């Protein structure tokens, strides 16, 4: 269904060059990001009061990568996570006349189109905690499900220059966000398996025709290449994630949305909450970063964001941060941390919008 090697080759060939830096500057940026990632461990732990459990942060490697390195890491993760769905789609296609031939040809086409999308995304990600990353020779991952933390150096340098902020403060600010994600998964031993179970349940319920998924990829690739007719928005205007056909999937997607909003909002809350004693210009950075988000983008960029579900990602940052802030204001950090007790104490999608309902449910039950 997907020629993964071709996807990597296409993306690395098309990836945009990073900002202009000398070799010495590049080495200095990499070294500083590694130092900040290490320093962020204690800052995040002290602020969140979350203590790593069976997997320590030190067991999960920090990799400072370029855009091509980000592509390779994500292809490895996608390949692992999507295997059950792709096997199911392959089985469906293989039972049709000429399915094997169509599958081979389609895999090449899909590989090229996926590579185009990854090249687009590779210039937009500052950092990422890869929860489900399989270890490879080039990209190690932690043992016992420890994952790995990626920091995309060219993108961090590009944004700090664009915003005209203190580069040292900005690099630490980014590391605080990503370190919070690492702390979430190393401090909550059941979280990784729970999230993986929800994702696999969602994929297992998928009853989408393979050609429908491929058509969505093709729409995005055509937008990137400029070959899509002007004004054409596609049949549905839905994102890839919104190809949901069953009530069970809608229910699972609602739970996944709530969890991701919690995780992203918590990381945003922490990166700002650590405060000016650690990041002196945090207020300026946040203001300029929010302005950058609010400015929007070109019509092409907006169409791709919708198709790829990136608009939903931005809403998760905003809605999740509001939830975390409201709960901490009401019951304090220790009261908020009850969210990590079990899957039953995670907020629902409705509770993300109404934090007081979560407080009433969880605190009434635990105190009653």
mmCIF file of C-alpha atoms in Angstrom:
data_model
loop_
_atom_site.group_PDB
_atom_site.id
_atom_site.type_symbol
_atom_site.label_atom_id
_atom_site.label_comp_id
_atom_site.label_asym_id
_atom_site.label_seq_id
_atom_site.Cartn_x
_atom_site.Cartn_y
_atom_site.Cartn_z
ATOM 1 C CA UNK A 1 0.000 0.000 0.000
ATOM 2 C CA UNK A 2 2.863 2.404 0.744
ATOM 3 C CA UNK A 3 6.426 2.264 -0.530
ATOM 4 C CA UNK A 4 8.020 3.635 2.636
ATOM 5 C CA UNK A 5 11.534 3.797 1.215
ATOM 6 C CA UNK A 6 10.265 5.854 -1.703
ATOM 7 C CA UNK A 7 8.415 8.132 0.728
ATOM 8 C CA UNK A 8 11.675 8.830 2.586
ATOM 9 C CA UNK A 9 13.624 9.331 -0.646
ATOM 10 C CA UNK A 10 11.002 11.717 -2.034
ATOM 11 C CA UNK A 11 10.744 13.750 1.156
ATOM 12 C CA UNK A 12 14.493 14.099 1.641
ATOM 13 C CA UNK A 13 14.882 15.166 -1.987
ATOM 14 C CA UNK A 14 12.141 17.804 -1.737
ATOM 15 C CA UNK A 15 12.793 19.069 1.788
ATOM 16 C CA UNK A 16 13.529 22.773 1.961
ATOM 17 C CA UNK A 17 17.014 23.840 3.005
ATOM 18 C CA UNK A 18 17.290 25.183 6.517
ATOM 19 C CA UNK A 19 18.448 28.659 7.545
ATOM 20 C CA UNK A 20 21.928 29.767 6.625
ATOM 21 C CA UNK A 21 24.314 28.923 9.471
ATOM 22 C CA UNK A 22 28.012 28.181 9.567
ATOM 23 C CA UNK A 23 29.300 24.795 10.637
ATOM 24 C CA UNK A 24 30.470 26.224 13.959
ATOM 25 C CA UNK A 25 27.078 27.857 14.544
ATOM 26 C CA UNK A 26 25.316 24.580 13.786
ATOM 27 C CA UNK A 27 27.503 22.705 16.264
ATOM 28 C CA UNK A 28 26.812 25.344 18.910
ATOM 29 C CA UNK A 29 23.034 25.130 18.366
ATOM 30 C CA UNK A 30 23.067 21.337 18.644
ATOM 31 C CA UNK A 31 25.146 21.439 21.825
ATOM 32 C CA UNK A 32 22.907 24.071 23.400
ATOM 33 C CA UNK A 33 19.709 22.188 22.584
ATOM 34 C CA UNK A 34 21.130 19.080 24.222
ATOM 35 C CA UNK A 35 22.057 21.076 27.334
ATOM 36 C CA UNK A 36 18.618 22.663 27.485
ATOM 37 C CA UNK A 37 16.911 19.302 27.070
ATOM 38 C CA UNK A 38 18.876 17.989 30.044
ATOM 39 C CA UNK A 39 18.213 21.090 32.156
ATOM 40 C CA UNK A 40 14.508 20.947 31.313
ATOM 41 C CA UNK A 41 14.133 17.632 33.133
ATOM 42 C CA UNK A 42 14.491 19.197 36.579
ATOM 43 C CA UNK A 43 12.538 22.340 35.685
ATOM 44 C CA UNK A 44 9.565 20.316 34.450
ATOM 45 C CA UNK A 45 9.716 17.845 37.314
ATOM 46 C CA UNK A 46 9.795 20.624 39.916
ATOM 47 C CA UNK A 47 6.918 22.536 38.322
ATOM 48 C CA UNK A 48 4.635 19.585 37.558
ATOM 49 C CA UNK A 49 5.559 17.466 40.616
ATOM 50 C CA UNK A 50 5.544 14.435 38.341
ATOM 51 C CA UNK A 51 8.135 11.782 39.148
ATOM 52 C CA UNK A 52 9.217 9.350 36.413
ATOM 53 C CA UNK A 53 8.147 5.775 37.096
ATOM 54 C CA UNK A 54 9.541 2.682 35.396
ATOM 55 C CA UNK A 55 11.031 4.598 32.464
ATOM 56 C CA UNK A 56 13.352 7.440 33.403
ATOM 57 C CA UNK A 57 13.910 10.443 31.112
ATOM 58 C CA UNK A 58 17.570 9.426 30.925
ATOM 59 C CA UNK A 59 16.453 6.167 29.288
ATOM 60 C CA UNK A 60 14.844 8.044 26.392
ATOM 61 C CA UNK A 61 17.413 9.547 24.022
ATOM 62 C CA UNK A 62 17.380 13.179 22.935
ATOM 63 C CA UNK A 63 18.098 13.460 19.219
ATOM 64 C CA UNK A 64 18.834 16.818 17.617
ATOM 65 C CA UNK A 65 17.987 16.270 13.959
ATOM 66 C CA UNK A 66 17.682 18.128 10.683
ATOM 67 C CA UNK A 67 14.558 18.063 8.533
ATOM 68 C CA UNK A 68 15.555 14.875 6.739
ATOM 69 C CA UNK A 69 16.174 13.208 10.100
ATOM 70 C CA UNK A 70 12.687 14.186 11.232
ATOM 71 C CA UNK A 71 11.247 12.599 8.084
ATOM 72 C CA UNK A 72 13.085 9.313 8.672
ATOM 73 C CA UNK A 73 12.013 9.168 12.305
ATOM 74 C CA UNK A 74 8.358 9.771 11.490
ATOM 75 C CA UNK A 75 8.246 7.288 8.641
ATOM 76 C CA UNK A 76 9.548 4.644 11.048
ATOM 77 C CA UNK A 77 6.838 5.555 13.556
ATOM 78 C CA UNK A 78 4.044 5.667 10.971
ATOM 79 C CA UNK A 79 5.115 2.329 9.559
ATOM 80 C CA UNK A 80 4.879 0.702 12.976
ATOM 81 C CA UNK A 81 1.636 2.325 14.087
ATOM 82 C CA UNK A 82 -0.279 1.988 10.815
ATOM 83 C CA UNK A 83 0.716 -1.597 10.050
ATOM 84 C CA UNK A 84 -2.618 -3.155 11.178
ATOM 85 C CA UNK A 85 -4.631 -0.705 9.064
ATOM 86 C CA UNK A 86 -2.432 -1.094 5.992
ATOM 87 C CA UNK A 87 -2.534 -4.886 6.296
ATOM 88 C CA UNK A 88 -6.319 -4.687 6.362
ATOM 89 C CA UNK A 89 -6.410 -2.414 3.328
ATOM 90 C CA UNK A 90 -3.947 -4.667 1.496
ATOM 91 C CA UNK A 91 -6.136 -7.686 2.169
ATOM 92 C CA UNK A 92 -9.160 -5.881 0.753
ATOM 93 C CA UNK A 93 -7.328 -4.795 -2.343
ATOM 94 C CA UNK A 94 -5.645 -8.169 -2.842
ATOM 95 C CA UNK A 95 -9.006 -9.915 -3.114
ATOM 96 C CA UNK A 96 -10.027 -7.782 -6.099
ATOM 97 C CA UNK A 97 -9.093 -8.575 -9.727
ATOM 98 C CA UNK A 98 -5.608 -7.292 -10.480
ATOM 99 C CA UNK A 99 -5.220 -6.251 -6.857
ATOM 100 C CA UNK A 100 -1.580 -7.302 -6.556
ATOM 101 C CA UNK A 101 -0.511 -5.276 -9.594
ATOM 102 C CA UNK A 102 -2.571 -2.283 -8.540
ATOM 103 C CA UNK A 103 -1.111 -2.550 -5.053
ATOM 104 C CA UNK A 104 2.466 -2.456 -6.317
ATOM 105 C CA UNK A 105 1.816 0.519 -8.575
ATOM 106 C CA UNK A 106 -0.319 2.258 -5.966
ATOM 107 C CA UNK A 107 2.388 1.787 -3.347
ATOM 108 C CA UNK A 108 4.846 3.713 -5.500
ATOM 109 C CA UNK A 109 2.372 6.510 -6.159
ATOM 110 C CA UNK A 110 1.376 6.729 -2.509
ATOM 111 C CA UNK A 111 5.023 6.696 -1.453
ATOM 112 C CA UNK A 112 5.742 9.729 -3.638
ATOM 113 C CA UNK A 113 2.660 11.580 -2.398
ATOM 114 C CA UNK A 114 3.370 10.786 1.250
ATOM 115 C CA UNK A 115 6.936 11.973 0.720
ATOM 116 C CA UNK A 116 5.645 15.288 -0.620
ATOM 117 C CA UNK A 117 3.495 15.777 2.469
ATOM 118 C CA UNK A 118 6.329 14.875 4.835
ATOM 119 C CA UNK A 119 8.634 17.355 3.117
ATOM 120 C CA UNK A 120 5.988 20.034 3.716
ATOM 121 C CA UNK A 121 5.583 19.131 7.388
ATOM 122 C CA UNK A 122 9.312 18.752 8.041
ATOM 123 C CA UNK A 123 9.849 22.515 7.991
ATOM 124 C CA UNK A 124 7.059 23.199 10.503
ATOM 125 C CA UNK A 125 7.836 20.971 13.494
ATOM 126 C CA UNK A 126 10.070 22.372 16.247
ATOM 127 C CA UNK A 127 10.210 19.280 18.402
ATOM 128 C CA UNK A 128 8.432 16.022 19.042
ATOM 129 C CA UNK A 129 8.314 13.272 21.625
ATOM 130 C CA UNK A 130 7.946 10.026 19.698
ATOM 131 C CA UNK A 131 5.973 7.717 21.930
ATOM 132 C CA UNK A 132 5.766 4.740 19.582
ATOM 133 C CA UNK A 133 9.153 5.053 17.926
ATOM 134 C CA UNK A 134 10.799 1.750 16.994
ATOM 135 C CA UNK A 135 14.579 1.852 17.487
ATOM 136 C CA UNK A 136 16.718 1.843 14.373
ATOM 137 C CA UNK A 137 20.458 1.868 13.866
ATOM 138 C CA UNK A 138 20.361 5.512 12.847
ATOM 139 C CA UNK A 139 17.631 6.613 15.279
ATOM 140 C CA UNK A 140 17.821 4.902 18.689
ATOM 141 C CA UNK A 141 14.850 4.811 21.031
ATOM 142 C CA UNK A 142 14.499 4.101 24.725
ATOM 143 C CA UNK A 143 14.023 0.615 26.088
ATOM 144 C CA UNK A 144 10.764 -0.556 27.665
ATOM 145 C CA UNK A 145 8.670 1.801 25.535
ATOM 146 C CA UNK A 146 10.754 4.836 26.412
ATOM 147 C CA UNK A 147 10.429 6.507 23.029
ATOM 148 C CA UNK A 148 12.722 9.335 21.963
ATOM 149 C CA UNK A 149 12.718 13.122 22.011
ATOM 150 C CA UNK A 150 13.405 14.915 18.726
ATOM 151 C CA UNK A 151 14.471 18.544 18.405
ATOM 152 C CA UNK A 152 14.513 19.874 14.828
ATOM 153 C CA UNK A 153 17.392 22.348 14.937
ATOM 154 C CA UNK A 154 16.883 24.122 11.554
ATOM 155 C CA UNK A 155 13.241 24.870 12.340
ATOM 156 C CA UNK A 156 14.021 26.189 15.814
ATOM 157 C CA UNK A 157 16.671 28.542 14.411
ATOM 158 C CA UNK A 158 14.319 29.647 11.622
ATOM 159 C CA UNK A 159 11.484 30.550 14.007
ATOM 160 C CA UNK A 160 13.677 32.291 16.589
ATOM 161 C CA UNK A 161 15.058 34.491 13.809
ATOM 162 C CA UNK A 162 11.621 35.138 12.354
ATOM 163 C CA UNK A 163 10.265 36.178 15.761
ATOM 164 C CA UNK A 164 13.413 38.153 16.603
ATOM 165 C CA UNK A 165 13.562 36.775 20.146
ATOM 166 C CA UNK A 166 16.446 35.798 22.390
ATOM 167 C CA UNK A 167 17.681 32.543 20.808
ATOM 168 C CA UNK A 168 18.893 31.004 24.064
ATOM 169 C CA UNK A 169 15.565 31.636 25.805
ATOM 170 C CA UNK A 170 13.590 30.376 22.808
ATOM 171 C CA UNK A 171 15.556 27.131 22.594
ATOM 172 C CA UNK A 172 14.991 26.435 26.283
ATOM 173 C CA UNK A 173 11.298 27.328 25.924
ATOM 174 C CA UNK A 174 10.881 24.759 23.147
ATOM 175 C CA UNK A 175 12.761 22.138 25.164
ATOM 176 C CA UNK A 176 10.459 22.694 28.143
ATOM 177 C CA UNK A 177 7.429 21.843 25.991
ATOM 178 C CA UNK A 178 8.938 18.655 24.607
ATOM 179 C CA UNK A 179 10.382 17.616 27.963
ATOM 180 C CA UNK A 180 6.891 17.914 29.437
ATOM 181 C CA UNK A 181 5.696 15.316 26.940
ATOM 182 C CA UNK A 182 8.573 13.053 27.890
ATOM 183 C CA UNK A 183 7.704 13.497 31.571
ATOM 184 C CA UNK A 184 4.049 12.699 30.875
ATOM 185 C CA UNK A 185 4.922 9.327 29.391
ATOM 186 C CA UNK A 186 7.750 8.440 31.762
ATOM 187 C CA UNK A 187 5.799 9.592 34.817
ATOM 188 C CA UNK A 188 2.495 7.884 33.959
ATOM 189 C CA UNK A 189 3.294 4.202 33.334
ATOM 190 C CA UNK A 190 -0.098 3.279 31.857
ATOM 191 C CA UNK A 191 -0.382 6.232 29.459
ATOM 192 C CA UNK A 192 1.561 4.841 26.503
ATOM 193 C CA UNK A 193 -0.287 1.512 26.415
ATOM 194 C CA UNK A 194 -3.628 3.264 26.877
ATOM 195 C CA UNK A 195 -2.995 5.656 24.005
ATOM 196 C CA UNK A 196 -1.715 2.900 21.733
ATOM 197 C CA UNK A 197 -4.754 0.785 22.572
ATOM 198 C CA UNK A 198 -7.114 3.607 21.661
ATOM 199 C CA UNK A 199 -5.315 4.248 18.371
ATOM 200 C CA UNK A 200 -5.316 0.574 17.432
ATOM 201 C CA UNK A 201 -9.003 0.291 18.346
ATOM 202 C CA UNK A 202 -9.706 3.246 16.092
ATOM 203 C CA UNK A 203 -7.716 1.758 13.222
ATOM 204 C CA UNK A 204 -9.276 -1.651 13.784
ATOM 205 C CA UNK A 205 -12.737 -0.173 13.273
ATOM 206 C CA UNK A 206 -11.739 1.467 9.998
ATOM 207 C CA UNK A 207 -13.953 0.490 7.104
ATOM 208 C CA UNK A 208 -12.650 3.008 4.597
ATOM 209 C CA UNK A 209 -12.133 2.003 1.012
ATOM 210 C CA UNK A 210 -8.393 2.158 0.246
ATOM 211 C CA UNK A 211 -9.013 4.384 -2.751
ATOM 212 C CA UNK A 212 -10.732 6.961 -0.517
ATOM 213 C CA UNK A 213 -7.649 7.292 1.683
ATOM 214 C CA UNK A 214 -5.373 7.452 -1.354
ATOM 215 C CA UNK A 215 -7.575 10.140 -2.874
ATOM 216 C CA UNK A 216 -7.176 12.302 0.249
ATOM 217 C CA UNK A 217 -3.395 11.916 0.023
ATOM 218 C CA UNK A 218 -3.582 12.802 -3.661
ATOM 219 C CA UNK A 219 -5.582 15.969 -2.928
ATOM 220 C CA UNK A 220 -2.928 17.136 -0.482
ATOM 221 C CA UNK A 221 -0.087 16.293 -2.854
ATOM 222 C CA UNK A 222 -1.816 18.119 -5.715
ATOM 223 C CA UNK A 223 -2.178 21.181 -3.510
ATOM 224 C CA UNK A 224 1.555 21.129 -2.849
ATOM 225 C CA UNK A 225 2.461 20.705 -6.500
ATOM 226 C CA UNK A 226 -0.004 23.332 -7.708
ATOM 227 C CA UNK A 227 -1.738 20.844 -10.007
ATOM 228 C CA UNK A 228 -5.094 21.073 -8.277
ATOM 229 C CA UNK A 229 -7.627 23.250 -10.140
ATOM 230 C CA UNK A 230 -8.117 26.723 -8.671
ATOM 231 C CA UNK A 231 -11.014 26.850 -6.246
ATOM 232 C CA UNK A 232 -11.437 23.078 -6.043
ATOM 233 C CA UNK A 233 -11.879 22.016 -2.422
ATOM 234 C CA UNK A 234 -12.365 18.274 -2.811
ATOM 235 C CA UNK A 235 -15.512 16.258 -2.273
ATOM 236 C CA UNK A 236 -15.807 16.613 1.462
ATOM 237 C CA UNK A 237 -13.266 19.124 2.730
ATOM 238 C CA UNK A 238 -12.585 16.742 5.589
ATOM 239 C CA UNK A 239 -9.212 15.917 7.075
ATOM 240 C CA UNK A 240 -7.649 12.484 6.790
ATOM 241 C CA UNK A 241 -8.474 11.844 10.444
ATOM 242 C CA UNK A 242 -12.128 12.694 9.832
ATOM 243 C CA UNK A 243 -12.667 9.704 7.547
ATOM 244 C CA UNK A 244 -14.813 8.177 10.273
ATOM 245 C CA UNK A 245 -17.690 5.958 9.291
ATOM 246 C CA UNK A 246 -18.782 4.103 12.410
ATOM 247 C CA UNK A 247 -20.270 5.253 15.738
ATOM 248 C CA UNK A 248 -17.528 3.306 17.529
ATOM 249 C CA UNK A 249 -14.849 5.310 15.734
ATOM 250 C CA UNK A 250 -16.519 8.603 16.550
ATOM 251 C CA UNK A 251 -16.546 7.634 20.209
ATOM 252 C CA UNK A 252 -12.878 6.609 20.154
ATOM 253 C CA UNK A 253 -11.903 9.753 18.253
ATOM 254 C CA UNK A 254 -13.637 11.858 20.890
ATOM 255 C CA UNK A 255 -11.565 10.205 23.621
ATOM 256 C CA UNK A 256 -8.352 10.587 21.612
ATOM 257 C CA UNK A 257 -9.083 14.259 20.996
ATOM 258 C CA UNK A 258 -9.572 14.819 24.722
ATOM 259 C CA UNK A 259 -6.313 13.045 25.624
ATOM 260 C CA UNK A 260 -4.296 14.909 23.000
ATOM 261 C CA UNK A 261 -5.803 18.221 24.104
ATOM 262 C CA UNK A 262 -4.794 17.411 27.679
ATOM 263 C CA UNK A 263 -1.222 16.469 26.728
ATOM 264 C CA UNK A 264 -0.638 19.436 24.430
ATOM 265 C CA UNK A 265 -2.337 21.923 26.729
ATOM 266 C CA UNK A 266 -0.382 20.655 29.728
ATOM 267 C CA UNK A 267 2.896 21.083 27.816
ATOM 268 C CA UNK A 268 1.955 24.635 26.799
ATOM 269 C CA UNK A 269 0.973 25.452 30.385
ATOM 270 C CA UNK A 270 4.278 24.140 31.723
ATOM 271 C CA UNK A 271 6.512 25.867 29.161
ATOM 272 C CA UNK A 272 5.021 29.211 30.175
ATOM 273 C CA UNK A 273 4.516 28.386 33.841
ATOM 274 C CA UNK A 274 8.145 27.564 34.583
ATOM 275 C CA UNK A 275 8.458 31.316 34.465
ATOM 276 C CA UNK A 276 10.861 34.173 33.881
ATOM 277 C CA UNK A 277 13.309 32.923 36.490
ATOM 278 C CA UNK A 278 14.210 30.198 33.980
ATOM 279 C CA UNK A 279 13.216 31.845 30.676
ATOM 280 C CA UNK A 280 13.581 35.616 31.265
ATOM 281 C CA UNK A 281 11.842 36.651 28.036
ATOM 282 C CA UNK A 282 9.032 34.080 28.206
ATOM 283 C CA UNK A 283 6.280 36.729 28.008
ATOM 284 C CA UNK A 284 7.742 38.247 24.840
ATOM 285 C CA UNK A 285 8.263 34.823 23.274
ATOM 286 C CA UNK A 286 4.701 33.707 23.985
ATOM 287 C CA UNK A 287 3.203 36.946 22.673
ATOM 288 C CA UNK A 288 5.159 36.836 19.424
ATOM 289 C CA UNK A 289 4.573 33.112 18.992
ATOM 290 C CA UNK A 290 0.821 33.553 19.421
ATOM 291 C CA UNK A 291 0.835 36.437 16.951
ATOM 292 C CA UNK A 292 2.627 34.210 14.463
ATOM 293 C CA UNK A 293 -0.072 31.564 14.837
ATOM 294 C CA UNK A 294 -2.881 34.122 14.608
ATOM 295 C CA UNK A 295 -1.597 35.698 11.398
ATOM 296 C CA UNK A 296 -2.770 32.683 9.493
ATOM 297 C CA UNK A 297 -1.217 31.600 6.250
ATOM 298 C CA UNK A 298 -1.752 31.449 2.530
ATOM 299 C CA UNK A 299 -4.792 29.765 1.068
ATOM 300 C CA UNK A 300 -2.620 26.802 0.106
ATOM 301 C CA UNK A 301 -1.268 26.474 3.629
ATOM 302 C CA UNK A 302 -4.759 26.741 5.110
ATOM 303 C CA UNK A 303 -6.096 24.034 2.779
ATOM 304 C CA UNK A 304 -3.254 21.687 3.678
ATOM 305 C CA UNK A 305 -3.662 22.355 7.386
ATOM 306 C CA UNK A 306 -7.328 21.426 7.191
ATOM 307 C CA UNK A 307 -6.709 18.328 5.096
ATOM 308 C CA UNK A 308 -3.925 17.089 7.373
ATOM 309 C CA UNK A 309 -5.770 17.924 10.584
ATOM 310 C CA UNK A 310 -3.291 20.618 11.686
ATOM 311 C CA UNK A 311 -6.094 23.046 12.519
ATOM 312 C CA UNK A 312 -7.314 20.539 15.082
ATOM 313 C CA UNK A 313 -3.786 20.377 16.501
ATOM 314 C CA UNK A 314 -3.799 24.136 17.126
ATOM 315 C CA UNK A 315 -7.190 23.884 18.825
ATOM 316 C CA UNK A 316 -5.781 21.168 21.077
ATOM 317 C CA UNK A 317 -3.056 23.529 22.297
ATOM 318 C CA UNK A 318 -5.587 26.264 23.028
ATOM 319 C CA UNK A 319 -8.414 24.219 24.536
ATOM 320 C CA UNK A 320 -6.116 21.958 26.520
ATOM 321 C CA UNK A 321 -4.162 24.849 28.012
ATOM 322 C CA UNK A 322 -7.407 26.496 29.128
ATOM 323 C CA UNK A 323 -8.494 23.248 30.775
ATOM 324 C CA UNK A 324 -5.212 22.794 32.646
ATOM 325 C CA UNK A 325 -5.075 26.414 33.763
ATOM 326 C CA UNK A 326 -8.669 26.374 35.007
ATOM 327 C CA UNK A 327 -8.194 23.140 36.966
ATOM 328 C CA UNK A 328 -4.904 24.259 38.535
ATOM 329 C CA UNK A 329 -6.504 27.572 39.513
ATOM 330 C CA UNK A 330 -9.353 25.701 41.189
ATOM 331 C CA UNK A 331 -7.644 22.745 42.914
ATOM 332 C CA UNK A 332 -3.892 23.386 42.596
ATOM 333 C CA UNK A 333 -1.212 21.335 40.868
ATOM 334 C CA UNK A 334 -1.640 18.300 43.122
ATOM 335 C CA UNK A 335 -5.370 18.381 42.492
ATOM 336 C CA UNK A 336 -4.790 18.593 38.759
ATOM 337 C CA UNK A 337 -2.361 15.665 38.881
ATOM 338 C CA UNK A 338 -5.222 13.353 39.770
ATOM 339 C CA UNK A 339 -5.803 13.372 36.020
ATOM 340 C CA UNK A 340 -2.920 10.876 35.753
ATOM 341 C CA UNK A 341 -4.423 8.354 38.218
ATOM 342 C CA UNK A 342 -5.980 6.057 35.616
ATOM 343 C CA UNK A 343 -7.736 6.164 32.235
ATOM 344 C CA UNK A 344 -10.971 6.779 34.146
ATOM 345 C CA UNK A 345 -9.683 10.112 35.462
ATOM 346 C CA UNK A 346 -8.771 11.482 32.037
ATOM 347 C CA UNK A 347 -11.086 14.301 30.941
ATOM 348 C CA UNK A 348 -13.736 13.680 28.341
ATOM 349 C CA UNK A 349 -13.999 15.891 25.293
ATOM 350 C CA UNK A 350 -16.922 17.687 26.950
ATOM 351 C CA UNK A 351 -14.929 18.185 30.160
ATOM 352 C CA UNK A 352 -12.051 19.772 28.235
ATOM 353 C CA UNK A 353 -14.532 22.524 27.373
ATOM 354 C CA UNK A 354 -15.983 22.564 30.915
ATOM 355 C CA UNK A 355 -13.135 21.986 33.405
ATOM 356 C CA UNK A 356 -15.424 22.431 36.413
ATOM 357 C CA UNK A 357 -17.292 19.286 35.360
ATOM 358 C CA UNK A 358 -14.053 17.287 35.501
ATOM 359 C CA UNK A 359 -13.227 18.700 38.932
ATOM 360 C CA UNK A 360 -16.689 17.819 40.196
ATOM 361 C CA UNK A 361 -16.530 14.269 38.821
ATOM 362 C CA UNK A 362 -12.990 13.317 39.823
ATOM 363 C CA UNK A 363 -12.690 15.141 43.129
ATOM 364 C CA UNK A 364 -16.156 14.216 44.321
ATOM 365 C CA UNK A 365 -15.455 10.542 43.586
ATOM 366 C CA UNK A 366 -12.024 10.481 45.221
ATOM 367 C CA UNK A 367 -13.123 12.504 48.246
ATOM 368 C CA UNK A 368 -16.518 10.924 48.719
#
